PDB file of C-alpha atoms in Angstrom:
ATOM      1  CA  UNK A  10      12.387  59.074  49.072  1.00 91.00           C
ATOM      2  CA  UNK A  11       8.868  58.376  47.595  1.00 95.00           C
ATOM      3  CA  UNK A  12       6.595  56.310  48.983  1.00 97.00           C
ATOM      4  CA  UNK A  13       3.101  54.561  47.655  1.00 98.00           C
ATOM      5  CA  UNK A  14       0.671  54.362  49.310  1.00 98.00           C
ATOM      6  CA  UNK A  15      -2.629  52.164  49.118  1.00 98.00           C
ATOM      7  CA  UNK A  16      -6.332  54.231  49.690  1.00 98.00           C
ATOM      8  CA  UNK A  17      -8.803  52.078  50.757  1.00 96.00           C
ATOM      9  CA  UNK A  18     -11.960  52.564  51.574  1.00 88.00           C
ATOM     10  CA  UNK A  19     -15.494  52.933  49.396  1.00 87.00           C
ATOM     11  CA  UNK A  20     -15.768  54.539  45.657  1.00 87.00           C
ATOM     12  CA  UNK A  21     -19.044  56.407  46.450  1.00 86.00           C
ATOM     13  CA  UNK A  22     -17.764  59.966  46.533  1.00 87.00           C
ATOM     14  CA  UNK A  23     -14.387  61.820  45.771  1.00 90.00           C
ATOM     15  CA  UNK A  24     -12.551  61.339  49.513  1.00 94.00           C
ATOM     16  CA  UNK A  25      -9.620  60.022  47.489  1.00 96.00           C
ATOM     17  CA  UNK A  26      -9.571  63.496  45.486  1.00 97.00           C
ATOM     18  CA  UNK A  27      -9.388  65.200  48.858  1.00 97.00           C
ATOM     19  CA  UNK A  28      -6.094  63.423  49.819  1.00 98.00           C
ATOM     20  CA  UNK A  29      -4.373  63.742  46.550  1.00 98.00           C
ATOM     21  CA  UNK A  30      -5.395  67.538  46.535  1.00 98.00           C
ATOM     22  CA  UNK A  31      -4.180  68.138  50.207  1.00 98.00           C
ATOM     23  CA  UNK A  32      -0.965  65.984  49.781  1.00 98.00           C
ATOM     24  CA  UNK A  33       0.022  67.596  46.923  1.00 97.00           C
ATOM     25  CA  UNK A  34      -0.337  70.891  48.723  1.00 97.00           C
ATOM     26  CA  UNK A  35       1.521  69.334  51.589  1.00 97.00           C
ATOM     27  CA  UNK A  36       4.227  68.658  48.889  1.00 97.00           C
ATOM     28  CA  UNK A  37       4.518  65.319  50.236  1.00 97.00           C
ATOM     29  CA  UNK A  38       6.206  62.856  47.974  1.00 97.00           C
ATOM     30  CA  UNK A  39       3.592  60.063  47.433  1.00 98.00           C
ATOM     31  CA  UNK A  40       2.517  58.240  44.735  1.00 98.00           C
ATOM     32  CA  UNK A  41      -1.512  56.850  45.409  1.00 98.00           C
ATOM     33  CA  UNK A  42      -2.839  53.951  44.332  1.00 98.00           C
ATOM     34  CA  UNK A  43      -5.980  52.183  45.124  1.00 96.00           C
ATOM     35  CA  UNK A  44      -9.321  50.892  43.924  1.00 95.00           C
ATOM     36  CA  UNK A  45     -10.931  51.238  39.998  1.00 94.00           C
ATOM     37  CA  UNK A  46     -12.859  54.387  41.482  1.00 93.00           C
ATOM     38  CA  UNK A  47     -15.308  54.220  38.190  1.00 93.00           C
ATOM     39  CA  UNK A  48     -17.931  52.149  39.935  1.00 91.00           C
ATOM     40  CA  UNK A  49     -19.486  51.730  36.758  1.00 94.00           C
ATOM     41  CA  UNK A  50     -16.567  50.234  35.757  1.00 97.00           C
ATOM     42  CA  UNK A  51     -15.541  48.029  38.178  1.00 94.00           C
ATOM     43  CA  UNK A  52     -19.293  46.325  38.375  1.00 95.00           C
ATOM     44  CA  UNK A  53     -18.649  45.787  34.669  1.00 97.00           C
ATOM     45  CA  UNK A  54     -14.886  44.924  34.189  1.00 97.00           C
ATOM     46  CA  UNK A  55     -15.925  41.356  34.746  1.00 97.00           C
ATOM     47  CA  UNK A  56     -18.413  40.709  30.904  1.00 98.00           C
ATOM     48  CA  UNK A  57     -15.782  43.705  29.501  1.00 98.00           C
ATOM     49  CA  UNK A  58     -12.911  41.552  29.703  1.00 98.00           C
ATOM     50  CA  UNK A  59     -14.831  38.051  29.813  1.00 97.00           C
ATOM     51  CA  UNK A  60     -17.967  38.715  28.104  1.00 97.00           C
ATOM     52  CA  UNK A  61     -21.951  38.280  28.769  1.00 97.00           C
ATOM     53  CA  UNK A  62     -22.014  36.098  31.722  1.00 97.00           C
ATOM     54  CA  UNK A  63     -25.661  34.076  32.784  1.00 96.00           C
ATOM     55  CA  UNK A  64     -26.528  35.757  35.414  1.00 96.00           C
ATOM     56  CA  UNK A  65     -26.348  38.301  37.957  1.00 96.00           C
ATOM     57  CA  UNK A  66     -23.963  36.651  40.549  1.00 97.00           C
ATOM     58  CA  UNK A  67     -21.631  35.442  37.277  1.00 97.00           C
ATOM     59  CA  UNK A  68     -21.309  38.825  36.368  1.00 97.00           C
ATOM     60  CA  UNK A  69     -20.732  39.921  40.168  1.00 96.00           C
ATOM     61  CA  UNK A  70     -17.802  37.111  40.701  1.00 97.00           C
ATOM     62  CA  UNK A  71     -16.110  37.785  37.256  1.00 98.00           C
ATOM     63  CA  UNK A  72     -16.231  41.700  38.372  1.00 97.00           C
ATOM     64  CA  UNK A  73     -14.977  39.983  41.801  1.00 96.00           C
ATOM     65  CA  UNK A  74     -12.389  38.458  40.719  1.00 97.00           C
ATOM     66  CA  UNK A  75     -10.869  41.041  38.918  1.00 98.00           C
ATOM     67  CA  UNK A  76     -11.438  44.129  40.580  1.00 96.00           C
ATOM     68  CA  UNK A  77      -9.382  41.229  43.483  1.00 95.00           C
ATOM     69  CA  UNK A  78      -6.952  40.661  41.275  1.00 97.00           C
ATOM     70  CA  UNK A  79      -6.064  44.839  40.827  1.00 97.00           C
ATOM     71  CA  UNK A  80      -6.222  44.747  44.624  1.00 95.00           C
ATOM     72  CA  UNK A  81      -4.046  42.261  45.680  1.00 95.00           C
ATOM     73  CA  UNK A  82      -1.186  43.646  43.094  1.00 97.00           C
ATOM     74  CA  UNK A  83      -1.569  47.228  43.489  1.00 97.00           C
ATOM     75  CA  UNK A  84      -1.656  46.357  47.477  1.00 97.00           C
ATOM     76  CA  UNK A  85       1.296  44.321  47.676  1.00 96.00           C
ATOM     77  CA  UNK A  86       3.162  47.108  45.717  1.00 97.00           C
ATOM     78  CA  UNK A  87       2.417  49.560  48.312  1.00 98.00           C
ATOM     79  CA  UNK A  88       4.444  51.176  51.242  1.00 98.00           C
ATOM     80  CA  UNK A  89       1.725  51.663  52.961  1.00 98.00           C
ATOM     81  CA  UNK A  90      -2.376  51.461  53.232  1.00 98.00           C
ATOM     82  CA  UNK A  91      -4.495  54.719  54.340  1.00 98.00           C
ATOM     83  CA  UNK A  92      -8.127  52.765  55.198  1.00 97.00           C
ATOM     84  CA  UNK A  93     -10.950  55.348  55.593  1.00 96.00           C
ATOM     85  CA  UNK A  94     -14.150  54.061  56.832  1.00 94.00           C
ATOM     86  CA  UNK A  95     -16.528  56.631  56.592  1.00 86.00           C
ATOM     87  CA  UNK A  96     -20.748  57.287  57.964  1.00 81.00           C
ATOM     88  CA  UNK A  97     -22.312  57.268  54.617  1.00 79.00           C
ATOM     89  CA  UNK A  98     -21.529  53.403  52.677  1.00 73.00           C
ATOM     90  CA  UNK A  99     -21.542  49.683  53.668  1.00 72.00           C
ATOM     91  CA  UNK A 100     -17.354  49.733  54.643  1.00 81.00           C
ATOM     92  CA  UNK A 101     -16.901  45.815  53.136  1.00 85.00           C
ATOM     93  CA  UNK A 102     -14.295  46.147  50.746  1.00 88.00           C
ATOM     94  CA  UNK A 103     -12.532  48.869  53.351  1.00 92.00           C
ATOM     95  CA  UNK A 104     -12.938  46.395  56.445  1.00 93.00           C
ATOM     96  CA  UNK A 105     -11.449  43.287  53.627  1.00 92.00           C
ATOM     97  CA  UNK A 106      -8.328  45.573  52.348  1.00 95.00           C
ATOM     98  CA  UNK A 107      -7.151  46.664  55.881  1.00 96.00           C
ATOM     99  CA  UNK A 108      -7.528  42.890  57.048  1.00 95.00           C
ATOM    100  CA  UNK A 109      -5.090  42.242  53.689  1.00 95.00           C
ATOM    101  CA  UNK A 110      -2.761  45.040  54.827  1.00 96.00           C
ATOM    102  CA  UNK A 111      -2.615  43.424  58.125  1.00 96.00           C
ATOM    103  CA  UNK A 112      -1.886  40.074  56.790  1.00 95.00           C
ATOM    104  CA  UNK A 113       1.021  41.556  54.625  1.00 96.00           C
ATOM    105  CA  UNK A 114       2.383  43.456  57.235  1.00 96.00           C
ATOM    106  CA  UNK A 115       1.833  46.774  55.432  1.00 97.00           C
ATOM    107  CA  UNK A 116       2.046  49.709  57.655  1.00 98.00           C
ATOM    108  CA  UNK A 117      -1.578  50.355  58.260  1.00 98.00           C
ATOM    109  CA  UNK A 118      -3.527  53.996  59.199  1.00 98.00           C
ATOM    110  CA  UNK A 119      -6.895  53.804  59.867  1.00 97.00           C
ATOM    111  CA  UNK A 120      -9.215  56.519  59.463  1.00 96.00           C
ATOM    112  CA  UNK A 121     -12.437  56.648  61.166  1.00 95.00           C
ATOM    113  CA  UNK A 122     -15.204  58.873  62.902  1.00 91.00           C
ATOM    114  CA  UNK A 123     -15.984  59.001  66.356  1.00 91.00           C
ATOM    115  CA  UNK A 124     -19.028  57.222  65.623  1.00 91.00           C
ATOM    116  CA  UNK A 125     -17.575  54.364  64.673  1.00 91.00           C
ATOM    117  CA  UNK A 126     -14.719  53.686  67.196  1.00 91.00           C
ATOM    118  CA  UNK A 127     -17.038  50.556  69.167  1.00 92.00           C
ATOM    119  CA  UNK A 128     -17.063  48.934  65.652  1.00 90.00           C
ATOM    120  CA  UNK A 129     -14.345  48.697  64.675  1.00 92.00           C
ATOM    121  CA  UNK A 130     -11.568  48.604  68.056  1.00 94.00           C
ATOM    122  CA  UNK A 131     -10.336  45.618  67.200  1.00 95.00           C
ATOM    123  CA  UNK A 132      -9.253  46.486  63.896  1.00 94.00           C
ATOM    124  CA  UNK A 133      -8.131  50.006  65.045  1.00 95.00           C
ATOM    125  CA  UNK A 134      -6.411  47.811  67.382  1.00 95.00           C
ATOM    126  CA  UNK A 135      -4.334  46.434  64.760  1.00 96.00           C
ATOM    127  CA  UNK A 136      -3.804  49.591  62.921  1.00 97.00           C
ATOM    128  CA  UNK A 137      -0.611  51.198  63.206  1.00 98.00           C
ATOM    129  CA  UNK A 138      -2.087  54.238  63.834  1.00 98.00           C
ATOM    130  CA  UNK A 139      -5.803  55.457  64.420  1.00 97.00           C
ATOM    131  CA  UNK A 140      -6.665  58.805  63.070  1.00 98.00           C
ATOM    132  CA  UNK A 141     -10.309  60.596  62.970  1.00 96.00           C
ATOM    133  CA  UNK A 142      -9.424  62.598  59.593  1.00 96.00           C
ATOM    134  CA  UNK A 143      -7.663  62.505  56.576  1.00 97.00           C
ATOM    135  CA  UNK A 144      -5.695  65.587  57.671  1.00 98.00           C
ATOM    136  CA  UNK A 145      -4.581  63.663  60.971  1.00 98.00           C
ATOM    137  CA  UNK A 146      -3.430  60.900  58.386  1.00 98.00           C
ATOM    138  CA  UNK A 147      -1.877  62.787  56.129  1.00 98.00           C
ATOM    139  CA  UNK A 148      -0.064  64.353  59.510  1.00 98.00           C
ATOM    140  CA  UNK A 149       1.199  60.919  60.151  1.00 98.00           C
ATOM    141  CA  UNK A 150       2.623  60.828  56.393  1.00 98.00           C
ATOM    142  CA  UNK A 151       4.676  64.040  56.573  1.00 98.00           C
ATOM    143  CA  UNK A 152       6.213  62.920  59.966  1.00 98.00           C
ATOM    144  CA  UNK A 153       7.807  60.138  58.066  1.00 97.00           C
ATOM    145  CA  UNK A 154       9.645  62.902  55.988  1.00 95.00           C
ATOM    146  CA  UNK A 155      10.878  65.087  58.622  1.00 93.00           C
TER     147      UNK A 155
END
């Protein structure tokens, strides 16, 4: 049985990379989806697909809606939604795709550091599971299998 699974969470660096690299090594069978993870990209998908918008916060809502659009399918589609809030980024779009995985009754795994367990215990509270690393999540993945 394969499962999909959702990543959520910020497209500053390669975290993403990380699971795919140690799940594959895990041999789990798990297909990933998430996020356009070009930021570049996703800013601009908005005028690509629409064209030269007026302004700043045209462009921004266009992207919005889009990039939303991507989300909501790709999300609904999934089995289940790994959320990783990390130290580094503003965790927005993490904090808003959990709240959607919540709302759709997707199985939910939060990851998050120490650091950050007063912010966010009411969400973690909601989480199936709360986890400190993406090893510890992945963990809770291959349990499913055995």
């Amino acid at each position: 049985m394969e499962f999909t699974v959702y990543l959520a969470g910020q497209i500053h660096d390669n975290w993403r990379d990380e699971v795919r690299t140690k799940a594959k090594e895990r041999e789990l069978p798990v297909t990933f989806v998430g996020p356009q993870e070009n930021h570049e990209r996703s800013d601009q998908v908005g005028e690509d697909i629409l064209g030269e918008q007026p302004g700043k916060v045209f462009t921004d809502e266009a992207a919005s809606d889009i990039n939303n659009f991507r989300t909501q399918l790709l999300l609904e589609k999934s089995d289940a939604v790994i959320a990783l809030f990390g130290e580094s980024y503003k965790q927005w779009n993490t904090a808003l795709d959990a709240g959607l995985a919540l709302k759709g009754n997707k199985p939910l795994i939060l990851v998050r550091p120490e650091s950050l367990i007063h912010p966010l215990k009411e969400l973690s509270n909601q989480a199936n599971v709360t986890v400190e690393s993406i090893d510890q999540a992945l963990d809770v993945l291959a349990y499913v299998y055995e």
